[in-house]
């Protein structure tokens, strides 16, 4: 458990709120674990029909905590195994998930939305996967899901060139449903959740399953990516990039 993730059930919706604003909601191992458990425990709970993941106003998440990545790459901390556990929870999840993205969604913060079923973004939201700038490779089955969602060329720009995508461009690319005013993503997500919760629950589950990639394929891709990501974390390119980000912080 961590105070950086708040999980509440409101009516039939489970809301997972990231609350580490001083670090732009950078994700720690404890945060991944709490998010994973919130998703897993909803599976056999008939009272929960839908979930929302939100970062609150102004930021979704800046992705994996870079301090943790550096410590793990130098053998000083554990590998980000809970990140993989969280991704598997998303893959095996059977209930609709809405992402409410207000501000930056970086790294796994961007790739997790490709596992969600409905995405609301504020006009100031951006989606970026700066893996390349960190000497890393894509994760979270994004190397499979992103090209499927928006074609190879746009996926290349995002995943291989590390270029950010604005909320409007994300809507045009097809992975954002609606763009709303800053500060309004969560309230809009709750309206969508009410709509989903009012639908026939079994038919929603079955229909959603028909739309999704088979879990085995996603798990296989996550395994391939994780293997390469783990190797890359220990590369001189990645260690230099982690140190450079953290040094930038100290200079301020
Ligand atoms: N891991 C650890 N700390 C992070 C972080 C991360 N992913 N993202 C932000 N922080 C910290 C900053 O170091 C800073 O800490 P400090 O106040 O102790 O100096 C604080 O959060 C605020 O971040 P800051 O960079 O000042 O905010 P910003 O609005 O100028 O920029 C980002 C926001 C998200 C664009 C920028 O912080 C960033 O690029 N973060 C790294 C993203 C990343 O590479 N994630 C990993 C992907 S695999």
mmCIF file of C-alpha atoms and ligand atoms in Angstrom:
data_model
loop_
_atom_site.group_PDB
_atom_site.id
_atom_site.type_symbol
_atom_site.label_atom_id
_atom_site.label_comp_id
_atom_site.label_asym_id
_atom_site.label_seq_id
_atom_site.Cartn_x
_atom_site.Cartn_y
_atom_site.Cartn_z
ATOM 1 C CA UNK A 1 0.000 0.000 0.000
ATOM 2 C CA UNK A 2 1.141 3.552 -0.670
ATOM 3 C CA UNK A 3 -0.355 6.970 -0.056
ATOM 4 C CA UNK A 4 0.582 7.851 -3.641
ATOM 5 C CA UNK A 5 -2.354 5.922 -5.100
ATOM 6 C CA UNK A 6 -5.885 6.430 -3.764
ATOM 7 C CA UNK A 7 -8.449 3.793 -4.664
ATOM 8 C CA UNK A 8 -12.132 4.508 -4.042
ATOM 9 C CA UNK A 9 -15.356 2.859 -5.159
ATOM 10 C CA UNK A 10 -18.051 5.311 -6.156
ATOM 11 C CA UNK A 11 -21.316 3.637 -7.088
ATOM 12 C CA UNK A 12 -20.264 0.845 -9.474
ATOM 13 C CA UNK A 13 -17.018 2.533 -10.545
ATOM 14 C CA UNK A 14 -13.568 1.962 -9.058
ATOM 15 C CA UNK A 15 -11.457 5.116 -9.295
ATOM 16 C CA UNK A 16 -7.685 4.757 -9.184
ATOM 17 C CA UNK A 17 -6.138 8.167 -8.505
ATOM 18 C CA UNK A 18 -2.404 8.794 -8.807
ATOM 19 C CA UNK A 19 -1.343 11.242 -6.108
ATOM 20 C CA UNK A 20 2.357 12.060 -6.211
ATOM 21 C CA UNK A 21 2.134 15.548 -7.691
ATOM 22 C CA UNK A 22 5.524 16.693 -6.362
ATOM 23 C CA UNK A 23 7.109 14.110 -8.700
ATOM 24 C CA UNK A 24 4.586 14.520 -11.499
ATOM 25 C CA UNK A 25 3.016 11.218 -10.417
ATOM 26 C CA UNK A 26 6.203 9.280 -11.325
ATOM 27 C CA UNK A 27 5.417 5.624 -10.681
ATOM 28 C CA UNK A 28 7.207 3.675 -7.951
ATOM 29 C CA UNK A 29 7.116 -0.069 -7.371
ATOM 30 C CA UNK A 30 4.583 0.420 -4.550
ATOM 31 C CA UNK A 31 2.348 2.493 -6.811
ATOM 32 C CA UNK A 32 2.355 -0.183 -9.524
ATOM 33 C CA UNK A 33 1.499 -2.808 -6.928
ATOM 34 C CA UNK A 34 -1.442 -0.814 -5.554
ATOM 35 C CA UNK A 35 -2.776 -0.157 -9.066
ATOM 36 C CA UNK A 36 -2.362 -3.809 -9.991
ATOM 37 C CA UNK A 37 -4.188 -4.988 -6.866
ATOM 38 C CA UNK A 38 -6.995 -2.470 -7.452
ATOM 39 C CA UNK A 39 -7.565 -3.911 -10.933
ATOM 40 C CA UNK A 40 -7.176 -7.570 -9.886
ATOM 41 C CA UNK A 41 -9.545 -7.287 -6.925
ATOM 42 C CA UNK A 42 -12.233 -5.710 -9.122
ATOM 43 C CA UNK A 43 -12.374 -8.779 -11.362
ATOM 44 C CA UNK A 44 -14.533 -10.978 -9.136
ATOM 45 C CA UNK A 45 -16.384 -8.129 -7.477
ATOM 46 C CA UNK A 46 -19.809 -7.869 -9.129
ATOM 47 C CA UNK A 47 -20.352 -4.462 -7.502
ATOM 48 C CA UNK A 48 -17.628 -2.973 -9.747
ATOM 49 C CA UNK A 49 -18.642 -2.580 -13.404
ATOM 50 C CA UNK A 50 -16.115 -0.045 -14.611
ATOM 51 C CA UNK A 51 -12.813 1.604 -13.604
ATOM 52 C CA UNK A 52 -11.220 5.010 -14.040
ATOM 53 C CA UNK A 53 -7.495 5.747 -13.904
ATOM 54 C CA UNK A 54 -6.758 9.425 -13.308
ATOM 55 C CA UNK A 55 -3.808 11.570 -12.307
ATOM 56 C CA UNK A 56 -5.960 14.445 -11.134
ATOM 57 C CA UNK A 57 -5.646 17.973 -12.502
ATOM 58 C CA UNK A 58 -2.580 19.017 -14.468
ATOM 59 C CA UNK A 59 -0.672 15.737 -14.758
ATOM 60 C CA UNK A 60 -1.431 12.111 -15.568
ATOM 61 C CA UNK A 61 1.965 10.530 -14.871
ATOM 62 C CA UNK A 62 5.587 11.138 -15.857
ATOM 63 C CA UNK A 63 6.048 7.374 -16.162
ATOM 64 C CA UNK A 64 8.405 5.105 -14.291
ATOM 65 C CA UNK A 65 10.377 6.817 -11.531
ATOM 66 C CA UNK A 66 13.775 7.529 -13.125
ATOM 67 C CA UNK A 67 15.532 7.340 -9.743
ATOM 68 C CA UNK A 68 14.245 3.762 -9.439
ATOM 69 C CA UNK A 69 15.409 2.938 -12.965
ATOM 70 C CA UNK A 70 18.914 4.219 -12.228
ATOM 71 C CA UNK A 71 19.177 2.347 -8.928
ATOM 72 C CA UNK A 72 17.936 -0.867 -10.545
ATOM 73 C CA UNK A 73 20.329 -0.503 -13.491
ATOM 74 C CA UNK A 74 23.236 -0.245 -11.049
ATOM 75 C CA UNK A 75 22.109 -3.242 -9.039
ATOM 76 C CA UNK A 76 21.101 -1.027 -6.087
ATOM 77 C CA UNK A 77 17.375 -1.676 -6.257
ATOM 78 C CA UNK A 78 14.982 -4.263 -7.554
ATOM 79 C CA UNK A 79 14.133 -4.485 -11.265
ATOM 80 C CA UNK A 80 10.768 -2.815 -12.056
ATOM 81 C CA UNK A 81 8.925 -6.138 -11.785
ATOM 82 C CA UNK A 82 5.790 -4.552 -10.360
ATOM 83 C CA UNK A 83 5.485 -2.525 -13.563
ATOM 84 C CA UNK A 84 5.173 -5.823 -15.429
ATOM 85 C CA UNK A 85 2.713 -7.124 -12.831
ATOM 86 C CA UNK A 86 0.599 -3.988 -13.387
ATOM 87 C CA UNK A 87 0.727 -4.495 -17.170
ATOM 88 C CA UNK A 88 -0.428 -8.106 -16.769
ATOM 89 C CA UNK A 89 -3.314 -6.873 -14.624
ATOM 90 C CA UNK A 90 -4.317 -4.580 -17.487
ATOM 91 C CA UNK A 91 -3.999 -7.417 -20.010
ATOM 92 C CA UNK A 92 -6.135 -9.831 -17.994
ATOM 93 C CA UNK A 93 -8.644 -7.214 -16.874
ATOM 94 C CA UNK A 94 -12.221 -7.967 -17.975
ATOM 95 C CA UNK A 95 -13.919 -4.678 -17.045
ATOM 96 C CA UNK A 96 -13.988 -1.419 -19.006
ATOM 97 C CA UNK A 97 -11.294 1.065 -17.987
ATOM 98 C CA UNK A 98 -11.487 4.794 -18.689
ATOM 99 C CA UNK A 99 -8.313 6.905 -18.649
ATOM 100 C CA UNK A 100 -8.675 10.561 -17.632
ATOM 101 C CA UNK A 101 -5.512 12.271 -18.884
ATOM 102 C CA UNK A 102 -4.987 15.881 -17.821
ATOM 103 C CA UNK A 103 -1.426 17.053 -18.588
ATOM 104 C CA UNK A 104 1.570 14.838 -19.355
ATOM 105 C CA UNK A 105 1.331 11.104 -19.931
ATOM 106 C CA UNK A 106 4.929 9.894 -20.292
ATOM 107 C CA UNK A 107 6.382 6.424 -20.898
ATOM 108 C CA UNK A 108 4.171 3.785 -19.307
ATOM 109 C CA UNK A 109 1.746 6.661 -18.595
ATOM 110 C CA UNK A 110 1.213 6.856 -22.357
ATOM 111 C CA UNK A 111 1.441 3.145 -23.141
ATOM 112 C CA UNK A 112 -1.124 2.161 -20.487
ATOM 113 C CA UNK A 113 -3.835 4.132 -22.287
ATOM 114 C CA UNK A 114 -3.606 1.690 -25.212
ATOM 115 C CA UNK A 115 -4.963 -0.964 -22.811
ATOM 116 C CA UNK A 116 -7.840 1.286 -21.765
ATOM 117 C CA UNK A 117 -11.255 1.256 -23.392
ATOM 118 C CA UNK A 118 -12.127 4.934 -23.359
ATOM 119 C CA UNK A 119 -9.673 7.837 -23.145
ATOM 120 C CA UNK A 120 -10.482 11.419 -22.184
ATOM 121 C CA UNK A 121 -7.740 14.010 -22.567
ATOM 122 C CA UNK A 122 -7.590 17.662 -21.623
ATOM 123 C CA UNK A 123 -6.544 20.220 -24.242
ATOM 124 C CA UNK A 124 -3.169 20.443 -22.467
ATOM 125 C CA UNK A 125 -2.576 16.676 -22.393
ATOM 126 C CA UNK A 126 0.432 15.238 -24.215
ATOM 127 C CA UNK A 127 1.380 11.630 -24.801
ATOM 128 C CA UNK A 128 5.087 10.846 -25.076
ATOM 129 C CA UNK A 129 7.260 7.780 -24.950
ATOM 130 C CA UNK A 130 10.840 9.071 -24.663
ATOM 131 C CA UNK A 131 12.275 5.551 -24.498
ATOM 132 C CA UNK A 132 14.770 6.344 -27.246
ATOM 133 C CA UNK A 133 16.141 9.372 -25.386
ATOM 134 C CA UNK A 134 16.704 7.131 -22.362
ATOM 135 C CA UNK A 135 18.440 4.462 -24.455
ATOM 136 C CA UNK A 136 15.468 2.152 -23.870
ATOM 137 C CA UNK A 137 12.910 0.301 -25.998
ATOM 138 C CA UNK A 138 9.084 0.378 -25.944
ATOM 139 C CA UNK A 139 7.200 -1.523 -23.212
ATOM 140 C CA UNK A 140 3.669 -2.445 -22.200
ATOM 141 C CA UNK A 141 2.924 -4.201 -25.539
ATOM 142 C CA UNK A 142 3.046 -0.726 -27.073
ATOM 143 C CA UNK A 143 5.197 -2.076 -29.918
ATOM 144 C CA UNK A 144 2.120 -4.135 -30.874
ATOM 145 C CA UNK A 145 -0.798 -1.912 -29.832
ATOM 146 C CA UNK A 146 0.434 1.503 -31.007
ATOM 147 C CA UNK A 147 1.019 0.552 -34.673
ATOM 148 C CA UNK A 148 -2.341 -1.260 -34.615
ATOM 149 C CA UNK A 149 -4.044 1.874 -33.293
ATOM 150 C CA UNK A 150 -2.494 4.442 -35.596
ATOM 151 C CA UNK A 151 -0.372 2.826 -38.278
ATOM 152 C CA UNK A 152 3.359 2.194 -38.541
ATOM 153 C CA UNK A 153 4.468 5.711 -39.484
ATOM 154 C CA UNK A 154 2.783 7.542 -36.617
ATOM 155 C CA UNK A 155 3.869 4.751 -34.246
ATOM 156 C CA UNK A 156 7.448 5.162 -35.504
ATOM 157 C CA UNK A 157 7.354 8.896 -34.789
ATOM 158 C CA UNK A 158 6.062 8.240 -31.274
ATOM 159 C CA UNK A 159 7.882 5.073 -30.217
ATOM 160 C CA UNK A 160 11.146 5.233 -32.160
ATOM 161 C CA UNK A 161 11.681 8.990 -32.551
ATOM 162 C CA UNK A 162 10.254 9.851 -29.138
ATOM 163 C CA UNK A 163 8.020 12.636 -30.462
ATOM 164 C CA UNK A 164 5.132 13.735 -28.252
ATOM 165 C CA UNK A 165 1.519 13.724 -29.470
ATOM 166 C CA UNK A 166 -0.939 16.444 -28.451
ATOM 167 C CA UNK A 167 -4.462 15.646 -27.272
ATOM 168 C CA UNK A 168 -5.967 16.826 -30.565
ATOM 169 C CA UNK A 169 -3.509 14.737 -32.613
ATOM 170 C CA UNK A 170 -4.200 11.753 -30.351
ATOM 171 C CA UNK A 171 -7.906 12.154 -31.112
ATOM 172 C CA UNK A 172 -7.177 12.300 -34.831
ATOM 173 C CA UNK A 173 -4.879 9.262 -34.453
ATOM 174 C CA UNK A 174 -7.816 7.430 -32.877
ATOM 175 C CA UNK A 175 -6.725 6.601 -29.340
ATOM 176 C CA UNK A 176 -8.440 9.512 -27.579
ATOM 177 C CA UNK A 177 -12.251 9.621 -27.562
ATOM 178 C CA UNK A 178 -12.757 13.221 -26.507
ATOM 179 C CA UNK A 179 -10.757 16.329 -25.665
ATOM 180 C CA UNK A 180 -12.115 18.443 -22.800
ATOM 181 C CA UNK A 181 -11.096 21.570 -20.884
ATOM 182 C CA UNK A 182 -8.252 21.255 -18.350
ATOM 183 C CA UNK A 183 -9.562 20.173 -14.956
ATOM 184 C CA UNK A 184 -12.591 18.422 -16.466
ATOM 185 C CA UNK A 185 -11.269 14.990 -17.455
ATOM 186 C CA UNK A 186 -12.275 13.239 -14.234
ATOM 187 C CA UNK A 187 -15.799 14.648 -14.142
ATOM 188 C CA UNK A 188 -16.287 13.698 -17.800
ATOM 189 C CA UNK A 189 -14.851 10.228 -17.103
ATOM 190 C CA UNK A 190 -17.447 9.746 -14.362
ATOM 191 C CA UNK A 191 -20.233 10.585 -16.806
ATOM 192 C CA UNK A 192 -18.874 8.015 -19.269
ATOM 193 C CA UNK A 193 -18.589 5.506 -16.418
ATOM 194 C CA UNK A 194 -22.269 6.030 -15.548
ATOM 195 C CA UNK A 195 -23.166 5.341 -19.199
ATOM 196 C CA UNK A 196 -21.100 2.138 -19.197
ATOM 197 C CA UNK A 197 -22.467 0.987 -15.825
ATOM 198 C CA UNK A 198 -26.027 1.362 -17.143
ATOM 199 C CA UNK A 199 -25.371 -1.129 -19.986
ATOM 200 C CA UNK A 200 -26.119 -4.876 -19.680
ATOM 201 C CA UNK A 201 -23.068 -6.109 -17.805
ATOM 202 C CA UNK A 202 -22.611 -9.551 -19.384
ATOM 203 C CA UNK A 203 -23.028 -8.210 -22.917
ATOM 204 C CA UNK A 204 -20.467 -5.474 -22.182
ATOM 205 C CA UNK A 205 -17.944 -8.055 -20.957
ATOM 206 C CA UNK A 206 -18.450 -10.311 -23.969
ATOM 207 C CA UNK A 207 -18.454 -7.502 -26.534
ATOM 208 C CA UNK A 208 -15.329 -5.936 -25.038
ATOM 209 C CA UNK A 209 -13.532 -9.292 -25.149
ATOM 210 C CA UNK A 210 -14.320 -9.591 -28.863
ATOM 211 C CA UNK A 211 -12.658 -6.220 -29.486
ATOM 212 C CA UNK A 212 -9.473 -6.875 -27.527
ATOM 213 C CA UNK A 213 -6.257 -8.593 -28.587
ATOM 214 C CA UNK A 214 -5.998 -12.097 -27.073
ATOM 215 C CA UNK A 215 -4.231 -11.818 -23.664
ATOM 216 C CA UNK A 216 -1.674 -14.499 -24.641
ATOM 217 C CA UNK A 217 -0.427 -12.370 -27.547
ATOM 218 C CA UNK A 218 -0.083 -9.325 -25.335
ATOM 219 C CA UNK A 219 1.689 -11.286 -22.602
ATOM 220 C CA UNK A 220 4.111 -12.709 -25.159
ATOM 221 C CA UNK A 221 4.904 -9.225 -26.499
ATOM 222 C CA UNK A 222 5.341 -7.804 -22.983
ATOM 223 C CA UNK A 223 7.782 -10.636 -22.194
ATOM 224 C CA UNK A 224 9.831 -9.868 -25.330
ATOM 225 C CA UNK A 225 9.849 -6.134 -24.610
ATOM 226 C CA UNK A 226 10.660 -6.617 -20.907
ATOM 227 C CA UNK A 227 13.628 -8.824 -21.713
ATOM 228 C CA UNK A 228 15.066 -6.196 -24.060
ATOM 229 C CA UNK A 229 14.106 -3.307 -21.730
ATOM 230 C CA UNK A 230 15.938 -5.027 -18.838
ATOM 231 C CA UNK A 231 19.083 -5.438 -20.943
ATOM 232 C CA UNK A 232 18.876 -1.841 -22.176
ATOM 233 C CA UNK A 233 18.489 -0.492 -18.612
ATOM 234 C CA UNK A 234 22.011 -1.671 -17.885
ATOM 235 C CA UNK A 235 23.476 -0.210 -21.087
ATOM 236 C CA UNK A 236 25.890 2.760 -20.884
ATOM 237 C CA UNK A 237 23.425 4.759 -23.041
ATOM 238 C CA UNK A 238 20.588 4.275 -20.556
ATOM 239 C CA UNK A 239 22.660 4.832 -17.404
ATOM 240 C CA UNK A 240 24.032 8.096 -18.872
ATOM 241 C CA UNK A 241 20.495 9.241 -19.765
ATOM 242 C CA UNK A 242 19.091 8.456 -16.283
ATOM 243 C CA UNK A 243 22.004 10.338 -14.648
ATOM 244 C CA UNK A 244 21.577 13.269 -17.001
ATOM 245 C CA UNK A 245 17.861 13.627 -16.089
ATOM 246 C CA UNK A 246 18.598 13.429 -12.369
ATOM 247 C CA UNK A 247 21.541 15.868 -12.661
ATOM 248 C CA UNK A 248 19.277 18.339 -14.497
ATOM 249 C CA UNK A 249 17.022 18.178 -11.467
ATOM 250 C CA UNK A 250 19.870 18.977 -9.049
ATOM 251 C CA UNK A 251 21.060 21.980 -11.134
ATOM 252 C CA UNK A 252 17.679 23.724 -10.828
HETATM 253 N N1 LIG B 1 11.014 10.012 -12.221
HETATM 254 C C1 LIG B 1 11.519 10.635 -11.118
HETATM 255 N N2 LIG B 1 11.310 11.946 -10.875
HETATM 256 C C2 LIG B 1 10.571 12.634 -11.748
HETATM 257 C C3 LIG B 1 10.021 12.052 -12.905
HETATM 258 C C4 LIG B 1 10.266 10.674 -13.117
HETATM 259 N N3 LIG B 1 9.752 10.008 -14.166
HETATM 260 N N4 LIG B 1 9.334 12.993 -13.591
HETATM 261 C C5 LIG B 1 9.445 14.136 -12.879
HETATM 262 N N5 LIG B 1 10.181 13.918 -11.782
HETATM 263 C C6 LIG B 1 10.515 14.876 -10.739
HETATM 264 C C7 LIG B 1 11.554 15.892 -11.183
HETATM 265 O O1 LIG B 1 12.857 15.376 -11.036
HETATM 266 C C8 LIG B 1 11.255 17.029 -10.240
HETATM 267 O O2 LIG B 1 11.777 16.695 -8.969
HETATM 268 P P1 LIG B 1 12.436 17.839 -8.010
HETATM 269 O O3 LIG B 1 11.331 18.819 -7.746
HETATM 270 O O4 LIG B 1 12.867 17.077 -6.810
HETATM 271 O O5 LIG B 1 13.560 18.459 -8.796
HETATM 272 C C9 LIG B 1 9.744 16.986 -10.120
HETATM 273 O O6 LIG B 1 9.363 15.659 -10.453
HETATM 274 C C10 LIG B 1 9.030 17.920 -11.060
HETATM 275 O O7 LIG B 1 9.451 17.631 -12.391
HETATM 276 P P2 LIG B 1 9.964 18.746 -13.422
HETATM 277 O O8 LIG B 1 10.849 18.093 -14.418
HETATM 278 O O9 LIG B 1 10.523 19.922 -12.668
HETATM 279 O O10 LIG B 1 8.569 19.179 -14.085
HETATM 280 P P3 LIG B 1 8.330 19.747 -15.552
HETATM 281 O O11 LIG B 1 6.917 20.176 -15.570
HETATM 282 O O12 LIG B 1 9.394 20.737 -15.909
HETATM 283 O O13 LIG B 1 8.516 18.478 -16.516
HETATM 284 C C11 LIG B 1 8.196 16.196 -17.233
HETATM 285 C C12 LIG B 1 7.646 17.366 -16.395
HETATM 286 C C13 LIG B 1 7.329 14.994 -16.920
HETATM 287 C C14 LIG B 1 8.119 16.546 -18.713
HETATM 288 C C15 LIG B 1 9.681 15.941 -16.848
HETATM 289 O O14 LIG B 1 9.776 15.873 -15.443
HETATM 290 C C16 LIG B 1 10.223 14.663 -17.415
HETATM 291 O O15 LIG B 1 10.601 14.609 -18.559
HETATM 292 N N6 LIG B 1 10.291 13.602 -16.573
HETATM 293 C C17 LIG B 1 10.931 12.355 -16.935
HETATM 294 C C18 LIG B 1 9.976 11.512 -17.745
HETATM 295 C C19 LIG B 1 10.625 10.185 -18.071
HETATM 296 O O16 LIG B 1 11.665 10.116 -18.678
HETATM 297 N N7 LIG B 1 9.960 9.096 -17.617
HETATM 298 C C20 LIG B 1 10.421 7.755 -17.768
HETATM 299 C C21 LIG B 1 9.903 7.150 -19.041
HETATM 300 S S1 LIG B 1 10.444 5.456 -19.198
#
